[in-house]
mmCIF file of C-alpha atoms in Angstrom:
data_model
loop_
_atom_site.group_PDB
_atom_site.id
_atom_site.type_symbol
_atom_site.label_atom_id
_atom_site.label_comp_id
_atom_site.label_asym_id
_atom_site.label_seq_id
_atom_site.Cartn_x
_atom_site.Cartn_y
_atom_site.Cartn_z
ATOM 1 C CA MET A 34 -3.684 6.406 19.786
ATOM 2 C CA ASN A 35 -7.534 6.793 20.965
ATOM 3 C CA LEU A 36 -9.428 3.416 19.564
ATOM 4 C CA LYS A 37 -12.813 4.641 20.823
ATOM 5 C CA VAL A 38 -14.626 5.282 17.777
ATOM 6 C CA PHE A 39 -18.172 3.917 18.184
ATOM 7 C CA ASN A 40 -19.101 4.181 22.083
ATOM 8 C CA LYS A 41 -17.294 5.195 24.945
ATOM 9 C CA ASN A 42 -19.096 2.307 27.071
ATOM 10 C CA PHE A 43 -18.315 -1.422 26.098
ATOM 11 C CA THR A 44 -22.186 -2.454 25.972
ATOM 12 C CA THR A 45 -23.658 -5.814 25.536
ATOM 13 C CA LYS A 46 -24.015 -5.262 21.888
ATOM 14 C CA SER A 47 -20.215 -4.391 21.466
ATOM 15 C CA ILE A 48 -19.339 -7.887 23.159
ATOM 16 C CA PHE A 49 -21.680 -9.852 20.857
ATOM 17 C CA VAL A 50 -20.339 -8.001 17.545
ATOM 18 C CA CYS A 51 -16.900 -8.766 18.976
ATOM 19 C CA ALA A 52 -17.577 -12.170 19.478
ATOM 20 C CA GLY A 53 -19.364 -12.588 15.978
ATOM 21 C CA ILE A 54 -16.147 -11.462 14.346
ATOM 22 C CA LEU A 55 -13.997 -13.564 16.456
ATOM 23 C CA ILE A 56 -16.103 -16.651 15.414
ATOM 24 C CA LEU A 57 -16.119 -15.423 11.723
ATOM 25 C CA MET A 58 -12.121 -14.823 11.996
ATOM 26 C CA VAL A 59 -11.642 -18.738 13.305
ATOM 27 C CA ILE A 60 -14.101 -20.383 10.656
ATOM 28 C CA LEU A 61 -12.506 -18.471 7.584
ATOM 29 C CA GLY A 62 -8.934 -18.999 9.051
ATOM 30 C CA LEU A 63 -9.723 -22.655 9.417
ATOM 31 C CA VAL A 64 -11.058 -22.544 5.583
ATOM 32 C CA TYR A 65 -8.649 -20.384 3.922
ATOM 33 C CA GLY A 66 -5.845 -19.428 6.570
ATOM 34 C CA THR A 67 -4.355 -22.714 6.701
ATOM 35 C CA LYS A 68 -3.670 -23.035 3.015
ATOM 36 C CA SER A 69 -2.454 -19.281 2.151
ATOM 37 C CA ARG A 70 -0.249 -19.678 -1.221
ATOM 38 C CA ASP A 71 1.863 -16.864 -0.842
ATOM 39 C CA PHE A 72 2.312 -17.273 2.878
ATOM 40 C CA LYS A 73 3.828 -20.699 2.066
ATOM 41 C CA THR A 74 6.285 -19.010 0.138
ATOM 42 C CA PHE A 75 7.136 -16.351 2.883
ATOM 43 C CA TYR A 76 7.200 -19.272 5.322
ATOM 44 C CA ASP A 77 10.060 -21.023 2.900
ATOM 45 C CA ILE A 78 11.973 -17.733 2.600
ATOM 46 C CA GLY A 79 12.040 -17.692 6.366
ATOM 47 C CA VAL A 80 13.394 -21.236 6.198
ATOM 48 C CA PHE A 81 15.967 -20.619 4.077
ATOM 49 C CA ALA A 82 17.256 -17.594 5.990
ATOM 50 C CA ARG A 83 17.057 -19.484 9.080
ATOM 51 C CA LEU A 84 19.378 -22.057 7.319
ATOM 52 C CA LYS A 85 21.355 -19.178 5.922
ATOM 53 C CA MET A 86 20.699 -20.600 2.280
ATOM 54 C CA ASN A 87 19.970 -18.529 -0.788
ATOM 55 C CA ILE A 88 16.612 -16.543 0.185
ATOM 56 C CA TYR A 89 15.953 -15.858 -3.578
ATOM 57 C CA ALA A 90 15.642 -19.508 -4.566
ATOM 58 C CA ALA A 91 12.385 -20.833 -5.645
ATOM 59 C CA SER A 92 9.977 -21.981 -2.772
ATOM 60 C CA PRO A 93 9.827 -25.860 -2.958
ATOM 61 C CA THR A 94 6.071 -25.686 -1.798
ATOM 62 C CA THR A 95 4.794 -23.030 -4.299
ATOM 63 C CA GLY A 96 7.691 -22.788 -6.910
ATOM 64 C CA PHE A 97 7.302 -19.028 -6.527
ATOM 65 C CA PHE A 98 10.085 -16.466 -5.849
ATOM 66 C CA VAL A 99 10.302 -13.424 -3.623
ATOM 67 C CA PHE A 100 11.485 -10.249 -4.657
ATOM 68 C CA TYR A 101 11.591 -8.380 -1.184
ATOM 69 C CA MET A 102 14.593 -6.684 0.559
ATOM 70 C CA PRO A 103 16.692 -9.168 2.120
ATOM 71 C CA PHE A 104 16.040 -8.150 5.704
ATOM 72 C CA PHE A 105 12.360 -9.386 4.942
ATOM 73 C CA SER A 106 13.356 -12.973 5.200
ATOM 74 C CA ILE A 107 15.079 -12.352 8.631
ATOM 75 C CA LEU A 108 11.780 -11.030 9.911
ATOM 76 C CA MET A 109 9.984 -14.117 8.554
ATOM 77 C CA ILE A 110 12.285 -16.307 10.780
ATOM 78 C CA PRO A 111 10.017 -16.342 13.815
ATOM 79 C CA TRP A 112 7.004 -17.850 11.849
ATOM 80 C CA THR A 113 8.999 -20.810 11.038
ATOM 81 C CA PHE A 114 9.679 -21.952 14.485
ATOM 82 C CA PHE A 115 5.780 -23.429 14.230
ATOM 83 C CA PRO A 116 4.503 -25.652 11.724
ATOM 84 C CA GLU A 117 3.610 -23.962 8.483
ATOM 85 C CA ARG A 118 -0.135 -24.756 9.085
ATOM 86 C CA TYR A 119 -0.460 -23.009 12.178
ATOM 87 C CA SER A 120 1.598 -19.913 11.394
ATOM 88 C CA SER A 121 -0.278 -19.665 8.273
ATOM 89 C CA PHE A 122 -3.657 -19.442 10.118
ATOM 90 C CA VAL A 123 -2.100 -16.871 12.865
ATOM 91 C CA PHE A 124 -0.978 -14.615 9.811
ATOM 92 C CA PHE A 125 -4.433 -14.747 8.234
ATOM 93 C CA ASN A 126 -6.079 -13.558 11.483
ATOM 94 C CA LEU A 127 -3.221 -11.114 11.938
ATOM 95 C CA ASN A 128 -4.239 -9.393 8.637
ATOM 96 C CA PHE A 129 -7.875 -9.317 9.993
ATOM 97 C CA ILE A 130 -7.020 -7.369 13.243
ATOM 98 C CA ILE A 131 -4.821 -5.043 11.371
ATOM 99 C CA LEU A 132 -7.813 -4.234 9.160
ATOM 100 C CA ILE A 133 -10.141 -3.577 12.127
ATOM 101 C CA ILE A 134 -7.566 -1.519 13.522
ATOM 102 C CA LEU A 135 -7.017 0.381 10.384
ATOM 103 C CA PHE A 136 -10.814 1.027 10.279
ATOM 104 C CA ILE A 137 -10.947 2.142 13.822
ATOM 105 C CA VAL A 138 -8.122 4.462 13.762
ATOM 106 C CA LEU A 139 -9.064 6.324 10.570
ATOM 107 C CA LEU A 140 -12.589 6.477 11.689
ATOM 108 C CA GLY A 141 -11.448 8.246 14.503
ATOM 109 C CA ASP A 142 -9.113 10.483 12.823
ATOM 110 C CA PHE A 143 -11.949 12.086 10.790
ATOM 111 C CA LYS A 144 -14.645 12.166 13.579
ATOM 112 C CA LYS A 145 -15.115 15.728 12.449
ATOM 113 C CA ASN A 146 -16.458 14.612 9.125
ATOM 114 C CA ILE A 147 -18.011 11.302 10.280
ATOM 115 C CA ASP A 148 -19.741 12.380 13.243
ATOM 116 C CA SER A 149 -22.498 9.811 13.938
ATOM 117 C CA ILE A 150 -22.441 5.978 13.972
ATOM 118 C CA GLU A 151 -24.904 5.662 11.042
ATOM 119 C CA LYS A 152 -22.175 7.765 9.150
ATOM 120 C CA LYS A 153 -19.578 5.654 10.227
ATOM 121 C CA THR A 154 -21.369 2.497 9.116
ATOM 122 C CA ILE A 155 -22.037 3.717 5.669
ATOM 123 C CA ALA A 156 -18.484 4.956 5.363
ATOM 124 C CA ILE A 157 -17.017 1.412 6.374
ATOM 125 C CA LEU A 158 -19.675 -0.289 3.706
ATOM 126 C CA ILE A 159 -18.656 2.220 0.866
ATOM 127 C CA ILE A 160 -15.037 1.412 1.379
ATOM 128 C CA LEU A 161 -15.262 -2.163 1.444
ATOM 129 C CA LEU A 162 -17.420 -1.922 -1.626
ATOM 130 C CA MET A 163 -14.595 0.147 -3.252
ATOM 131 C CA LEU A 164 -11.751 -2.440 -1.781
ATOM 132 C CA PHE A 165 -13.435 -5.457 -0.877
ATOM 133 C CA ASP A 166 -11.652 -7.592 -3.860
ATOM 134 C CA PHE A 167 -8.290 -6.184 -3.010
ATOM 135 C CA ILE A 168 -8.309 -6.649 0.917
ATOM 136 C CA TRP A 169 -10.011 -10.384 0.638
ATOM 137 C CA LEU A 170 -7.710 -11.459 -1.959
ATOM 138 C CA GLY A 171 -4.472 -10.165 0.061
ATOM 139 C CA ILE A 172 -5.823 -11.669 3.228
ATOM 140 C CA ARG A 173 -6.930 -15.234 1.539
ATOM 141 C CA ILE A 174 -3.672 -15.744 0.059
ATOM 142 C CA GLY A 175 -1.574 -14.640 2.796
ATOM 143 C CA GLN A 176 -0.079 -11.583 1.310
ATOM 144 C CA VAL A 177 1.546 -8.749 3.282
ATOM 145 C CA ASP A 178 0.045 -5.745 1.870
ATOM 146 C CA LEU A 179 -2.061 -4.916 4.552
ATOM 147 C CA ILE A 180 0.730 -4.792 7.028
ATOM 148 C CA VAL A 181 2.573 -2.581 4.160
ATOM 149 C CA CYS A 182 -0.684 -0.437 4.266
ATOM 150 C CA CYS A 183 -0.647 -0.239 8.297
ATOM 151 C CA LEU A 184 3.153 0.834 8.551
ATOM 152 C CA ILE A 185 2.350 3.733 5.978
ATOM 153 C CA ILE A 186 -0.769 4.989 7.696
ATOM 154 C CA LEU A 187 0.879 4.609 10.935
ATOM 155 C CA GLY A 188 3.984 6.294 9.864
ATOM 156 C CA ILE A 189 2.007 9.378 8.338
ATOM 157 C CA ARG A 190 -0.224 9.626 11.397
ATOM 158 C CA LEU A 191 2.687 9.475 13.711
ATOM 159 C CA PHE A 192 4.137 12.070 11.606
ATOM 160 C CA TYR A 193 1.402 14.456 12.473
ATOM 161 C CA GLU A 194 1.778 13.901 15.957
ATOM 162 C CA GLU A 195 5.489 14.647 15.731
ATOM 163 C CA LYS A 196 6.698 11.319 16.719
ATOM 164 C CA PHE A 197 9.594 11.438 14.304
ATOM 165 C CA GLY A 198 11.252 8.211 15.442
ATOM 166 C CA ILE A 199 8.664 5.987 15.176
ATOM 167 C CA SER A 200 7.064 7.401 12.460
ATOM 168 C CA ALA A 201 10.348 6.823 10.445
ATOM 169 C CA PHE A 202 10.812 3.491 11.741
ATOM 170 C CA CYS A 203 7.245 2.413 10.209
ATOM 171 C CA LEU A 204 8.069 4.060 7.084
ATOM 172 C CA ALA A 205 11.624 2.746 6.674
ATOM 173 C CA LEU A 206 10.076 -1.005 7.560
ATOM 174 C CA SER A 207 7.449 -0.549 5.095
ATOM 175 C CA GLY A 208 10.326 -0.520 2.518
ATOM 176 C CA PHE A 209 10.966 -4.280 2.647
ATOM 177 C CA LYS A 210 8.793 -4.423 -0.566
ATOM 178 C CA VAL A 211 11.038 -1.871 -2.224
ATOM 179 C CA VAL A 212 8.195 0.331 -3.750
ATOM 180 C CA PRO A 213 7.198 2.348 -0.377
ATOM 181 C CA LEU A 214 10.572 3.686 -0.455
ATOM 182 C CA ILE A 215 9.141 6.409 -2.472
ATOM 183 C CA PHE A 216 8.275 7.913 0.946
ATOM 184 C CA LEU A 217 11.918 8.923 1.359
ATOM 185 C CA PHE A 218 10.553 11.931 -0.562
ATOM 186 C CA PHE A 219 7.648 12.353 1.926
ATOM 187 C CA VAL A 220 10.403 12.703 4.576
ATOM 188 C CA LEU A 221 12.776 14.898 2.692
ATOM 189 C CA PHE A 222 9.667 17.278 1.538
ATOM 190 C CA SER A 223 8.940 17.680 5.345
ATOM 191 C CA LYS A 224 12.425 19.495 5.672
ATOM 192 C CA LYS A 225 12.869 18.410 9.198
ATOM 193 C CA ILE A 226 16.322 17.513 9.635
ATOM 194 C CA LYS A 227 15.597 15.192 12.601
ATOM 195 C CA TYR A 228 13.086 13.290 10.683
ATOM 196 C CA MET A 229 15.355 12.754 7.889
ATOM 197 C CA LEU A 230 18.286 11.660 9.946
ATOM 198 C CA PHE A 231 15.740 9.044 11.651
ATOM 199 C CA TYR A 232 14.383 7.703 8.363
ATOM 200 C CA LEU A 233 17.974 7.364 6.622
ATOM 201 C CA GLY A 234 19.307 5.871 9.966
ATOM 202 C CA PHE A 235 16.577 3.165 9.821
ATOM 203 C CA VAL A 236 16.835 2.479 6.052
ATOM 204 C CA ILE A 237 20.504 2.068 6.447
ATOM 205 C CA PHE A 238 20.165 -0.228 9.382
ATOM 206 C CA PHE A 239 17.564 -2.676 7.532
ATOM 207 C CA ALA A 240 19.776 -2.502 4.297
ATOM 208 C CA LEU A 241 22.682 -3.821 6.620
ATOM 209 C CA LEU A 242 20.943 -6.100 8.580
ATOM 210 C CA PRO A 243 21.683 -8.881 6.141
ATOM 211 C CA PHE A 244 25.428 -8.300 6.436
ATOM 212 C CA VAL A 245 25.159 -8.924 10.280
ATOM 213 C CA TYR A 246 22.916 -11.794 9.975
ATOM 214 C CA PHE A 247 24.431 -13.609 6.963
ATOM 215 C CA GLY A 248 27.810 -12.197 7.250
ATOM 216 C CA ILE A 249 29.513 -9.827 4.952
ATOM 217 C CA ASP A 250 30.167 -12.343 1.678
ATOM 218 C CA GLU A 251 26.938 -13.886 2.103
ATOM 219 C CA GLY A 252 24.864 -10.517 2.575
ATOM 220 C CA PHE A 253 26.582 -9.473 -0.696
ATOM 221 C CA LEU A 254 25.716 -12.334 -2.297
ATOM 222 C CA GLN A 255 21.892 -12.362 -1.139
ATOM 223 C CA TYR A 256 21.975 -8.721 -2.852
ATOM 224 C CA LYS A 257 23.447 -10.012 -5.799
ATOM 225 C CA ASN A 258 20.871 -12.834 -6.084
ATOM 226 C CA LEU A 259 18.191 -10.423 -5.635
ATOM 227 C CA TYR A 260 19.381 -8.417 -8.888
ATOM 228 C CA THR A 261 19.879 -11.772 -10.681
ATOM 229 C CA ILE A 262 16.316 -13.062 -10.038
ATOM 230 C CA SER A 263 14.742 -9.502 -10.638
ATOM 231 C CA ILE A 264 16.743 -9.309 -13.800
ATOM 232 C CA SER A 265 15.971 -12.802 -15.292
ATOM 233 C CA GLN A 266 12.364 -12.502 -14.412
ATOM 234 C CA LYS A 267 12.123 -8.959 -15.749
ATOM 235 C CA LEU A 268 9.326 -8.269 -13.148
ATOM 236 C CA GLU A 269 6.610 -6.507 -15.414
ATOM 237 C CA ILE A 270 8.676 -3.785 -16.827
ATOM 238 C CA ASN A 271 9.277 -5.854 -20.502
ATOM 239 C CA ASN A 272 5.777 -7.466 -20.307
ATOM 240 C CA PHE A 273 3.784 -5.052 -22.501
ATOM 241 C CA ASP A 274 1.197 -7.314 -23.614
ATOM 242 C CA LEU A 275 -2.270 -6.330 -22.602
ATOM 243 C CA ASN A 276 -4.206 -9.178 -21.097
ATOM 244 C CA TRP A 277 -7.796 -8.464 -20.468
ATOM 245 C CA HIS A 278 -7.967 -11.113 -17.697
ATOM 246 C CA ASN A 279 -5.510 -9.010 -15.575
ATOM 247 C CA ARG A 280 -7.497 -6.727 -13.015
ATOM 248 C CA ASN A 281 -5.366 -3.943 -13.232
ATOM 249 C CA GLN A 282 -2.610 -3.055 -16.032
ATOM 250 C CA SER A 283 0.429 -0.559 -14.571
ATOM 251 C CA LEU A 284 1.289 2.425 -15.952
ATOM 252 C CA TRP A 285 4.577 0.724 -17.333
ATOM 253 C CA LYS A 286 2.315 -1.569 -19.440
ATOM 254 C CA LEU A 287 0.354 1.712 -20.708
ATOM 255 C CA PHE A 288 3.398 3.507 -21.792
ATOM 256 C CA GLY A 289 4.921 0.148 -23.014
ATOM 257 C CA ASN A 290 2.143 -0.596 -25.591
ATOM 258 C CA PHE A 291 2.010 3.109 -26.581
ATOM 259 C CA LEU A 292 5.902 2.885 -27.639
ATOM 260 C CA ARG A 293 4.850 -0.503 -29.388
ATOM 261 C CA SER A 294 2.485 0.819 -31.368
ATOM 262 C CA LEU A 295 5.043 3.212 -32.687
ATOM 263 C CA ASN A 296 7.453 0.468 -33.548
ATOM 264 C CA ILE A 297 9.618 1.432 -30.316
ATOM 265 C CA ASN A 298 10.627 -1.633 -28.439
ATOM 266 C CA ASN A 299 13.679 -0.523 -26.518
ATOM 267 C CA ASN A 300 13.091 -0.948 -23.072
ATOM 268 C CA GLU A 301 15.695 1.664 -22.021
ATOM 269 C CA ILE A 302 13.664 4.282 -23.462
ATOM 270 C CA LEU A 303 10.487 3.054 -21.337
ATOM 271 C CA ILE A 304 12.429 3.359 -18.258
ATOM 272 C CA ILE A 305 13.921 6.814 -18.860
ATOM 273 C CA ILE A 306 10.450 8.129 -19.817
ATOM 274 C CA MET A 307 8.926 6.846 -16.649
ATOM 275 C CA ILE A 308 11.791 8.436 -14.412
ATOM 276 C CA ILE A 309 11.398 11.653 -16.124
ATOM 277 C CA LEU A 310 7.671 11.755 -15.686
ATOM 278 C CA MET A 311 8.141 10.817 -11.883
ATOM 279 C CA LEU A 312 10.783 13.684 -11.567
ATOM 280 C CA ILE A 313 8.313 15.966 -12.983
ATOM 281 C CA ILE A 314 5.364 15.040 -10.818
ATOM 282 C CA LEU A 315 7.662 15.191 -7.649
ATOM 283 C CA ILE A 316 9.175 18.384 -8.540
ATOM 284 C CA TYR A 317 5.330 19.834 -8.835
ATOM 285 C CA THR A 318 4.623 17.894 -5.591
ATOM 286 C CA TYR A 319 7.362 19.806 -3.520
ATOM 287 C CA ASN A 320 6.676 23.010 -5.144
ATOM 288 C CA LEU A 321 3.149 22.366 -3.913
ATOM 289 C CA ILE A 322 3.781 21.005 -0.640
ATOM 290 C CA ASN A 323 6.615 23.710 0.156
ATOM 291 C CA LYS A 324 3.912 26.313 0.235
ATOM 292 C CA ILE A 325 1.434 24.905 2.568
ATOM 293 C CA ASN A 326 1.993 25.637 6.061
ATOM 294 C CA ASP A 327 -1.153 23.698 7.213
ATOM 295 C CA ASN A 328 -0.450 20.831 9.542
ATOM 296 C CA GLU A 329 -3.874 19.632 10.089
ATOM 297 C CA ARG A 330 -4.328 15.847 10.295
ATOM 298 C CA GLU A 331 -6.516 16.014 7.049
ATOM 299 C CA THR A 332 -3.917 17.883 5.118
ATOM 300 C CA ILE A 333 -1.066 15.339 6.274
ATOM 301 C CA TYR A 334 -2.826 12.538 5.327
ATOM 302 C CA LEU A 335 -3.582 14.107 1.898
ATOM 303 C CA LYS A 336 0.127 14.677 1.514
ATOM 304 C CA GLY A 337 0.643 11.193 2.469
ATOM 305 C CA SER A 338 -1.938 9.776 0.057
ATOM 306 C CA VAL A 339 -0.375 11.495 -2.846
ATOM 307 C CA PHE A 340 2.807 9.390 -2.438
ATOM 308 C CA ILE A 341 0.552 6.354 -1.768
ATOM 309 C CA MET A 342 -0.789 6.783 -5.602
ATOM 310 C CA LEU A 343 2.610 7.780 -6.714
ATOM 311 C CA MET A 344 4.005 4.483 -5.366
ATOM 312 C CA LEU A 345 1.153 2.567 -6.816
ATOM 313 C CA LEU A 346 1.433 4.183 -10.400
ATOM 314 C CA PHE A 347 5.052 4.070 -10.738
ATOM 315 C CA SER A 348 5.428 0.347 -9.614
ATOM 316 C CA PRO A 349 5.947 -1.974 -12.573
ATOM 317 C CA ASP A 350 4.075 -4.687 -10.595
ATOM 318 C CA THR A 351 0.740 -3.161 -9.926
ATOM 319 C CA CYS A 352 -1.107 -5.317 -12.152
ATOM 320 C CA ARG A 353 -0.988 -7.703 -9.009
ATOM 321 C CA VAL A 354 -4.521 -6.992 -7.718
ATOM 322 C CA HIS A 355 -3.806 -7.145 -3.768
ATOM 323 C CA HIS A 356 -1.484 -4.419 -4.047
ATOM 324 C CA LEU A 357 -4.289 -2.108 -4.300
ATOM 325 C CA THR A 358 -5.310 -2.716 -0.877
ATOM 326 C CA ASN A 359 -3.072 0.290 -0.264
ATOM 327 C CA LEU A 360 -5.773 2.594 -1.396
ATOM 328 C CA LEU A 361 -7.350 2.182 1.948
ATOM 329 C CA LEU A 362 -6.163 5.825 2.987
ATOM 330 C CA PRO A 363 -6.961 7.615 0.031
ATOM 331 C CA TYR A 364 -10.384 6.130 -0.387
ATOM 332 C CA PHE A 365 -10.981 6.768 3.257
ATOM 333 C CA ILE A 366 -10.271 10.591 2.686
ATOM 334 C CA ILE A 367 -12.410 10.834 -0.381
ATOM 335 C CA VAL A 368 -15.362 9.029 1.304
ATOM 336 C CA SER A 369 -15.081 11.071 4.753
ATOM 337 C CA MET A 370 -14.980 14.066 2.563
ATOM 338 C CA SER A 371 -17.772 13.124 0.416
ATOM 339 C CA TYR A 372 -20.219 14.088 3.753
ATOM 340 C CA LYS A 373 -18.893 17.748 2.962
ATOM 341 C CA GLY A 374 -18.366 18.047 -0.975
ATOM 342 C CA LYS A 375 -20.243 17.349 -4.203
ATOM 343 C CA VAL A 376 -16.638 16.741 -5.836
ATOM 344 C CA GLU A 377 -16.250 13.899 -3.396
ATOM 345 C CA ILE A 378 -19.650 12.309 -3.939
ATOM 346 C CA VAL A 379 -19.084 12.224 -7.666
ATOM 347 C CA LEU A 380 -15.557 10.728 -7.333
ATOM 348 C CA VAL A 381 -16.763 7.848 -5.015
ATOM 349 C CA PHE A 382 -19.877 7.281 -7.413
ATOM 350 C CA PHE A 383 -16.932 6.982 -10.051
ATOM 351 C CA ILE A 384 -14.832 4.541 -8.166
ATOM 352 C CA ILE A 385 -17.937 2.584 -7.421
ATOM 353 C CA VAL A 386 -19.181 1.979 -10.897
ATOM 354 C CA ALA A 387 -15.693 1.280 -12.127
ATOM 355 C CA ASN A 388 -15.477 -1.503 -9.740
ATOM 356 C CA ILE A 389 -18.799 -2.804 -10.939
ATOM 357 C CA LEU A 390 -18.048 -2.512 -14.650
ATOM 358 C CA THR A 391 -14.665 -4.020 -14.234
ATOM 359 C CA GLY A 392 -15.573 -6.779 -12.011
ATOM 360 C CA LYS A 393 -15.322 -10.473 -12.613
ATOM 361 C CA TYR A 394 -18.029 -10.630 -15.164
ATOM 362 C CA ALA A 395 -17.588 -7.207 -16.515
ATOM 363 C CA ILE A 396 -19.381 -6.072 -19.758
ATOM 364 C CA PHE A 397 -17.025 -3.645 -20.852
ATOM 365 C CA ARG A 398 -13.764 -5.436 -21.563
ATOM 366 C CA SER A 399 -11.926 -2.436 -23.199
ATOM 367 C CA PHE A 400 -12.032 -0.913 -20.008
ATOM 368 C CA TYR A 401 -11.006 -3.610 -18.184
ATOM 369 C CA GLY A 402 -7.376 -3.659 -18.898
ATOM 370 C CA TYR A 403 -6.451 -0.262 -17.435
ATOM 371 C CA SER A 404 -9.374 0.702 -15.053
ATOM 372 C CA TYR A 405 -7.447 1.153 -11.691
ATOM 373 C CA THR A 406 -4.869 3.059 -13.452
ATOM 374 C CA ILE A 407 -7.398 5.519 -14.729
ATOM 375 C CA ILE A 408 -8.958 5.460 -11.159
ATOM 376 C CA MET A 409 -5.478 6.094 -9.417
ATOM 377 C CA ILE A 410 -4.686 9.196 -12.070
ATOM 378 C CA THR A 411 -7.966 10.713 -11.170
ATOM 379 C CA VAL A 412 -7.668 10.490 -7.569
ATOM 380 C CA LEU A 413 -4.318 11.990 -7.714
ATOM 381 C CA ILE A 414 -5.534 14.850 -9.697
ATOM 382 C CA TYR A 415 -8.234 15.093 -7.078
ATOM 383 C CA PHE A 416 -5.449 15.288 -4.436
ATOM 384 C CA TYR A 417 -3.511 17.825 -5.774
ATOM 385 C CA TYR A 418 -6.832 19.729 -6.286
ATOM 386 C CA LYS A 419 -7.328 19.736 -2.444
ATOM 387 C CA LEU A 420 -3.930 20.704 -1.744
ATOM 388 C CA ASN A 421 -4.133 23.720 -4.244
ATOM 389 C CA LEU A 422 -7.368 24.620 -2.347
ATOM 390 C CA ILE A 423 -5.490 24.547 0.918
ATOM 391 C CA LYS A 424 -2.627 26.552 -0.410
ATOM 392 C CA ARG A 425 -4.998 29.360 -1.800
ATOM 393 C CA ASN A 426 -6.740 29.535 1.599
ATOM 394 C CA ASN A 427 -3.181 29.978 3.220
ATOM 395 C CA LEU A 428 -2.496 32.640 1.040
ATOM 396 C CA LEU A 429 -5.779 34.308 1.436
ATOM 397 C CA ARG A 430 -5.107 34.146 5.357
ATOM 398 C CA MET A 431 -1.831 35.613 5.044
ATOM 399 C CA LYS A 432 -3.170 38.853 2.983
#
């Protein structure tokens, strides 16, 4: 990967910038990184896994549970060989490094649209304005969403470079949070048999890893515990109440509240509706992508961003603000294209205004609840619009 985005020569100014970032990371790490709430939960889960206990028991430190795939706890074991305070500090700064790498990689990929250091600076500022709340919260509490975001973007990028093995590995590994398994359809829609086999092989490997580590009986028990804790907590599926203090309400809650207004309180009906709606959108997506032969990097990123939006929209748990960190790639595409199109400028303006109106001291509380669901639906429609343009241009070239 080419990480040389701003200058080919490492100048004195670059050294000062890097030193400043490093000092900032250390200071913030000491203030926030040594007491990251969610990382403490992950750390305890790693301890449970190391001792081969129930990884879905409540963390003794925070009282929280983890709903991730069992192999995630095995990945957390190495962190537990060091005191939690030190591991938390390192994890905090790892998130910062991942964020910087993502910015550098994406700016490099969109160098045709963002061709000057001034434009790149503006792009970074705009994207941070759009995503600062989500990114900072995720880093501060020690969440894993930037890691998931990085794995997904690398998976899509490496697919473009036809490095199918490592691409499939990244996308399969991101599935420890379950919802990124939506990228199974990204893989299937590629119609590349080798790629499908790689992806399914890695998914099966990660799914079977707990049986190798915990043993057959204990492995089954861990999966049973995951199912039990998911049902007992009901995630967000059955929680239809509209609380204005939530920064985002999921599509599940939107439909749940609508059904409740019709005096329909059957949760199974909601699940059926959501599955049917997702299948309809996936069929449309397949029919659209199937007719696009353009394998440009921009087109591949557009396709990948569609699945990011579907992942966020159809997750019952997207009212957690930090999950929206995964909007990094879609927002990057919109900002980069705004240098060429009026539609993108309007969309950037809409997202920024929505962020301001639904901020911590928002004036328009009625808009507050479902603002990011509305944004995601709008962005998804925009991506379908762009992909349809590409399909139309392909057909015109063929004629």
